[in-house]
XYZ file of C-alpha atoms in Angstrom:
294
model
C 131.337 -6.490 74.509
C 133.134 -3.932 75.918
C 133.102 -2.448 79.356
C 130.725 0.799 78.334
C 128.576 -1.426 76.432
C 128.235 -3.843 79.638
C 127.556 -1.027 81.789
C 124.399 0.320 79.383
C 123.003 -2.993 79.268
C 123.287 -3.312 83.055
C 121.580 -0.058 83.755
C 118.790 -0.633 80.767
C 118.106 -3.699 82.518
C 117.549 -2.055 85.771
C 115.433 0.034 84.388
C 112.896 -2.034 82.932
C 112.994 -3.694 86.075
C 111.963 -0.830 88.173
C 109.580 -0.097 84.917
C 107.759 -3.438 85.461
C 107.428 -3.018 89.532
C 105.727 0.624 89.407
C 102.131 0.327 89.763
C 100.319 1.118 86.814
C 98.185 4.591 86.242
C 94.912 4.831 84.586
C 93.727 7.912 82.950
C 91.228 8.675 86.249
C 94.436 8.047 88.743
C 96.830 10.897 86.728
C 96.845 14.038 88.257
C 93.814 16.721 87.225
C 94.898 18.608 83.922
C 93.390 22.249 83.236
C 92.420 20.315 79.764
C 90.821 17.543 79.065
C 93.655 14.601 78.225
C 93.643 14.751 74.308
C 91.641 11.705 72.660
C 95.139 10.685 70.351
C 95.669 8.792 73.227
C 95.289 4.590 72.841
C 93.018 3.146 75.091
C 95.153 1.920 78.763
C 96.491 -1.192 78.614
C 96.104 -2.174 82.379
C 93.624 -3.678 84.460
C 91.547 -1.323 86.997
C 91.123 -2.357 90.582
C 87.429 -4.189 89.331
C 89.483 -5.767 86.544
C 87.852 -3.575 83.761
C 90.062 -1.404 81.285
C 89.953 2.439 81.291
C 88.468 4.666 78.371
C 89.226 8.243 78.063
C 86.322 10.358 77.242
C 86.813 13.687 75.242
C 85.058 16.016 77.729
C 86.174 19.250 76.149
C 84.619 18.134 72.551
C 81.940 16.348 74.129
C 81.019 19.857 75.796
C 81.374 21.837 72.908
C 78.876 19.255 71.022
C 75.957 19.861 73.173
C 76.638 17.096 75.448
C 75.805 17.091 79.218
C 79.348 18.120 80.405
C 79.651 21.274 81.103
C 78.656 21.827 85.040
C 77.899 26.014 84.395
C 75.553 25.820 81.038
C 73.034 23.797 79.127
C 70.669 24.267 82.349
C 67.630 23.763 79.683
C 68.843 20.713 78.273
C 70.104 19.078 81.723
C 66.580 20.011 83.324
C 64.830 18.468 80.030
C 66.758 15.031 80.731
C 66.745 15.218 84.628
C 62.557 14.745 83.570
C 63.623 11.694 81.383
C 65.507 10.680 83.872
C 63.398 10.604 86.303
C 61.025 9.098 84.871
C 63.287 6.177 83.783
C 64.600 5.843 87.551
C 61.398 5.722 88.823
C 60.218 2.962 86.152
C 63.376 0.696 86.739
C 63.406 1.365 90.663
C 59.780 2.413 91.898
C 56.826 0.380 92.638
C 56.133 0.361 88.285
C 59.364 -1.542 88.340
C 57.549 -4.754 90.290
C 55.519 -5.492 87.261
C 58.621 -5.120 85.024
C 60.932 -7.727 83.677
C 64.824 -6.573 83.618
C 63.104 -2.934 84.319
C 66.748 -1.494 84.731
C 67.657 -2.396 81.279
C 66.367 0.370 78.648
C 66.232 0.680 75.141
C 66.642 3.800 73.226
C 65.525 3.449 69.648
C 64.007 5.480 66.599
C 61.512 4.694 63.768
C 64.262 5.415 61.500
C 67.643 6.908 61.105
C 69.388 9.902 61.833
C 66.715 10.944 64.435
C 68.531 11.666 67.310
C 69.208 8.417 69.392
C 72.742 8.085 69.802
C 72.170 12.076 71.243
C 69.923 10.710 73.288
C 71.316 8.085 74.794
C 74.354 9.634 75.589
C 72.857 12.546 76.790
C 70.729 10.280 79.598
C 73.746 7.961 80.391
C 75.588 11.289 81.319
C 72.416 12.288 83.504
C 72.209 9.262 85.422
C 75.956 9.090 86.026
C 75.204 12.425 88.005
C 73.192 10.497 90.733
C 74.972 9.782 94.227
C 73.989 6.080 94.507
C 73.208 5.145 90.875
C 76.047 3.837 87.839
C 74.914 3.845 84.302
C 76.373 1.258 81.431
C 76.097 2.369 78.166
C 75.926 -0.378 75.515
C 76.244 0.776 72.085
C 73.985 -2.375 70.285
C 73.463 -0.427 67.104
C 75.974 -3.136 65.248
C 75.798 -2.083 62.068
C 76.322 1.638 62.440
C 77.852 1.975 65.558
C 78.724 5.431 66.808
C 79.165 5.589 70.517
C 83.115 5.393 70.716
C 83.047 8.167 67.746
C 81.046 10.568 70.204
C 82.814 9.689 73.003
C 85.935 10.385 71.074
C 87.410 6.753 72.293
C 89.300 4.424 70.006
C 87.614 1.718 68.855
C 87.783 -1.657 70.624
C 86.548 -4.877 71.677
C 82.850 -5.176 72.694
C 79.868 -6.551 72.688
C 80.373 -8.650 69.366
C 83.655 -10.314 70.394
C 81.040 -11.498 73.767
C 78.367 -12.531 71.397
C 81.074 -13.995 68.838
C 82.814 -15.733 72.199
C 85.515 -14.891 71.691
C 85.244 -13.302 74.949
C 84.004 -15.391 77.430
C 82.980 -12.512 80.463
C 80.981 -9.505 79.542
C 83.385 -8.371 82.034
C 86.180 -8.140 79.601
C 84.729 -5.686 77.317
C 83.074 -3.450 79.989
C 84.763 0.105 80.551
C 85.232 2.262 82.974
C 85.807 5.933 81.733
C 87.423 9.485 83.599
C 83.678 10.539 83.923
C 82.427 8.952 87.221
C 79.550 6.250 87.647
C 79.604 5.509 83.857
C 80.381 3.183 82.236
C 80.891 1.787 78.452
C 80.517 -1.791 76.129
C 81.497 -0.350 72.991
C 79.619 -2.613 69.157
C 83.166 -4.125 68.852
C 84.183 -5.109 65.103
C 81.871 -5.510 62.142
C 80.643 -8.700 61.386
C 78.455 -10.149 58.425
C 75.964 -11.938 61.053
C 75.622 -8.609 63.580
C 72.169 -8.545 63.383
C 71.787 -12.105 63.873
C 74.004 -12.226 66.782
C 72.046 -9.504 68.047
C 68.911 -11.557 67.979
C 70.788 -14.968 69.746
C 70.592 -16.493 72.601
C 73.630 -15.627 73.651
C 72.269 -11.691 73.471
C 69.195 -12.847 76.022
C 70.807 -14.482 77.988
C 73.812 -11.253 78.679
C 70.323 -8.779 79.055
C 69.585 -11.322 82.177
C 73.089 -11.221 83.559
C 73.451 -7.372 83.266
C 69.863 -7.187 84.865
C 70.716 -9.390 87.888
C 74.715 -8.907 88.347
C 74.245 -5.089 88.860
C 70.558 -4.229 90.228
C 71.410 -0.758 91.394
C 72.833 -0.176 87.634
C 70.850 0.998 84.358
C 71.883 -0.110 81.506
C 71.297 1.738 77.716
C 71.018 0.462 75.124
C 71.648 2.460 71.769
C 69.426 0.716 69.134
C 69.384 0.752 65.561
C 66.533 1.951 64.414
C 63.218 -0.486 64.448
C 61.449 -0.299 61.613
C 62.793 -2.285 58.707
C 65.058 -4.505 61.773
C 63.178 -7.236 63.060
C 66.716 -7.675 65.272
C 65.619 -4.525 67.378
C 62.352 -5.854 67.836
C 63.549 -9.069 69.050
C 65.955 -6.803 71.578
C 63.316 -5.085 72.937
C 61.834 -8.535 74.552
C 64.469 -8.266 76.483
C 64.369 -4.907 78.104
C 62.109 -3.568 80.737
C 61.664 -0.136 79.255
C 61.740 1.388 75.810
C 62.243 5.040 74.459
C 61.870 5.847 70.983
C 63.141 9.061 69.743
C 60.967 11.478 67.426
C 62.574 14.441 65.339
C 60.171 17.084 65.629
C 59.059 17.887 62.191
C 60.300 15.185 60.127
C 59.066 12.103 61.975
C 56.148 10.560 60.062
C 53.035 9.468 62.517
C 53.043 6.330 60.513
C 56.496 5.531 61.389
C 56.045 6.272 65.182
C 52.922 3.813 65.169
C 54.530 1.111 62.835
C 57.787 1.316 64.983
C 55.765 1.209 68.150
C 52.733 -1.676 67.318
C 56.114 -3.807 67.127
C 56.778 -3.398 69.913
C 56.181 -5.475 73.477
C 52.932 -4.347 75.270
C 54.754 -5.466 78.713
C 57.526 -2.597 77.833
C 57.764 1.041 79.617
C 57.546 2.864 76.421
C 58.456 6.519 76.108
C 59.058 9.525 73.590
C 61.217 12.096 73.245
C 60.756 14.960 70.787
C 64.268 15.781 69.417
C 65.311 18.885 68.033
C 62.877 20.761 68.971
C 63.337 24.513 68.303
C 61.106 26.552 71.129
C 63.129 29.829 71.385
C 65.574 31.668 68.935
C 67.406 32.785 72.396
C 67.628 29.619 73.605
C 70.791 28.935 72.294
C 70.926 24.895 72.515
C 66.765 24.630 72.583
C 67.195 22.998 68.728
C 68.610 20.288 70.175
C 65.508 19.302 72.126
C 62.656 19.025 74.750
C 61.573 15.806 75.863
C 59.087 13.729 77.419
C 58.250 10.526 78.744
C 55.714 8.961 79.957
């Protein structure tokens, strides 16, 4: 090797040294952009200060989607879930919350498909995360259509069915933190033939308890599939203090809301909310709904 060559490797070896000993930066730590930092990006590879990993959410396309981003608009649709979300505090925090089991763990679910509950859910994560003294965990449990990263615009990763699947031992490990404050993500993880079932387990119980007791001051959402037709959603919900179901105004049949509901435990908080509702052809985001519940 000659003397250049000795030199190069010398100096590339210093390099990765100094590499190695800089502290690592998350995507919360970098310096504020004018722009959101572009979802290309691969998820962080090192550890936050609680030990969790660090997801990027897509704030710009989340924004331009309808989602509760954007501080200076939407002030229907953020008014419309500070009621939900209310509502939901008060159930999982208030005095209603004494005669609850796990009453900080919610359920949001539909009769059937393509309703609106992956809007939803979002939508109230991103409400809660607004409160002072209050994080929200958003668990995407809808395992055989999962969606959550997608919306998000996060790559996809491990979650909750490499937990249920052990093959991660601490819910801990597939728990997120993301750039938006106070919220946080357990993405469906891979596809596997026995979802459902793993849904239904033990193993799924007893995580509800853990997430119920390890973080009191925490809710935690989860996005559902749908219920009738799953008897896996059903057996969720017995594990959950509180229980929305979603209901597209106009195409919603009354005899899926009560089949979906009579399923349903008569212990559980249940609410509605009517999704895209249309009330005013100003109101420029009032299709994409008013809610309620009660």
């Amino acid at each position: 090797m000659s003397t250049i060559e000795k030199a190069l490797a010398k100096q590339k070896a210093a390099q990765a040294k100094a590499t190695a000993e800089q502290p690592q930066v998350t995507e919360q730590e970098a310096p504020a952009a004018s722009t959101p930092v572009a979802t290309t990006q691969p998820i962080e590879e090192a550890a936050t200060a609680s030990g969790n990993l660090t997801v990027c959410v897509d704030t710009e396309s989340m924004n331009e989607r309808g989602y509760l981003i954007d501080e200076g608009n939407r002030k229907n649709i953020k008014e419309e879930f500070r009621q939900i979300k209310r509502k939901v505090l008060n159930n999982a925090f208030g005095r209603i919350g004494q005669t609850l089991d796990n009453s900080n763990l919610v359920m949001v679910s539909s009769s059937k498909p393509n309703e609106g509950k992956t809007f939803v859910s979002i939508n109230l994560a991103l409400s809660i995360a607004l409160e002072q003294d209050k994080t929200v965990l958003l668990v995407d449990a809808d395992v055989l259509r999962p969606s959550i990263n997608r919306e998000l615009g996060v790559p996809d990763t491990e979650g909750l069915m490499e937990y249920l699947l052990h093959e991660k031992n601490d819910i801990g490990e597939v728990i997120y933190n993301t750039n938006i404050d106070n919220f946080k993500l357990i993405p469906s993880g891979k596809v596997h033939h026995l979802s459902n079932e793993l849904l239904a387990s033990e193993r799924m119980k007893s995580l509800a308890k853990e997430l119920a007791k390890r973080y009191p001051d925490r809710l935690v959402i989860f996005d559902c599939p749908p219920i009738v037709g799953i008897t896996e959603t059903v057996v969720l919900s017995e594990h959950v203090g509180q229980a929305i179901i979603v209901v597209e105004e106009s195409k919603t049949q009354l005899a899926n809301i009560t089949e979906a509901t009579e399923q349903l435990s008569e212990e559980l908080a249940i609410g509605f909310v009517i999704n895209k509702s249309v009330r005013s052809h100003k109101d420029k985001y009032g299709y994409y709904g008013y809610g309620y519940y009660k």
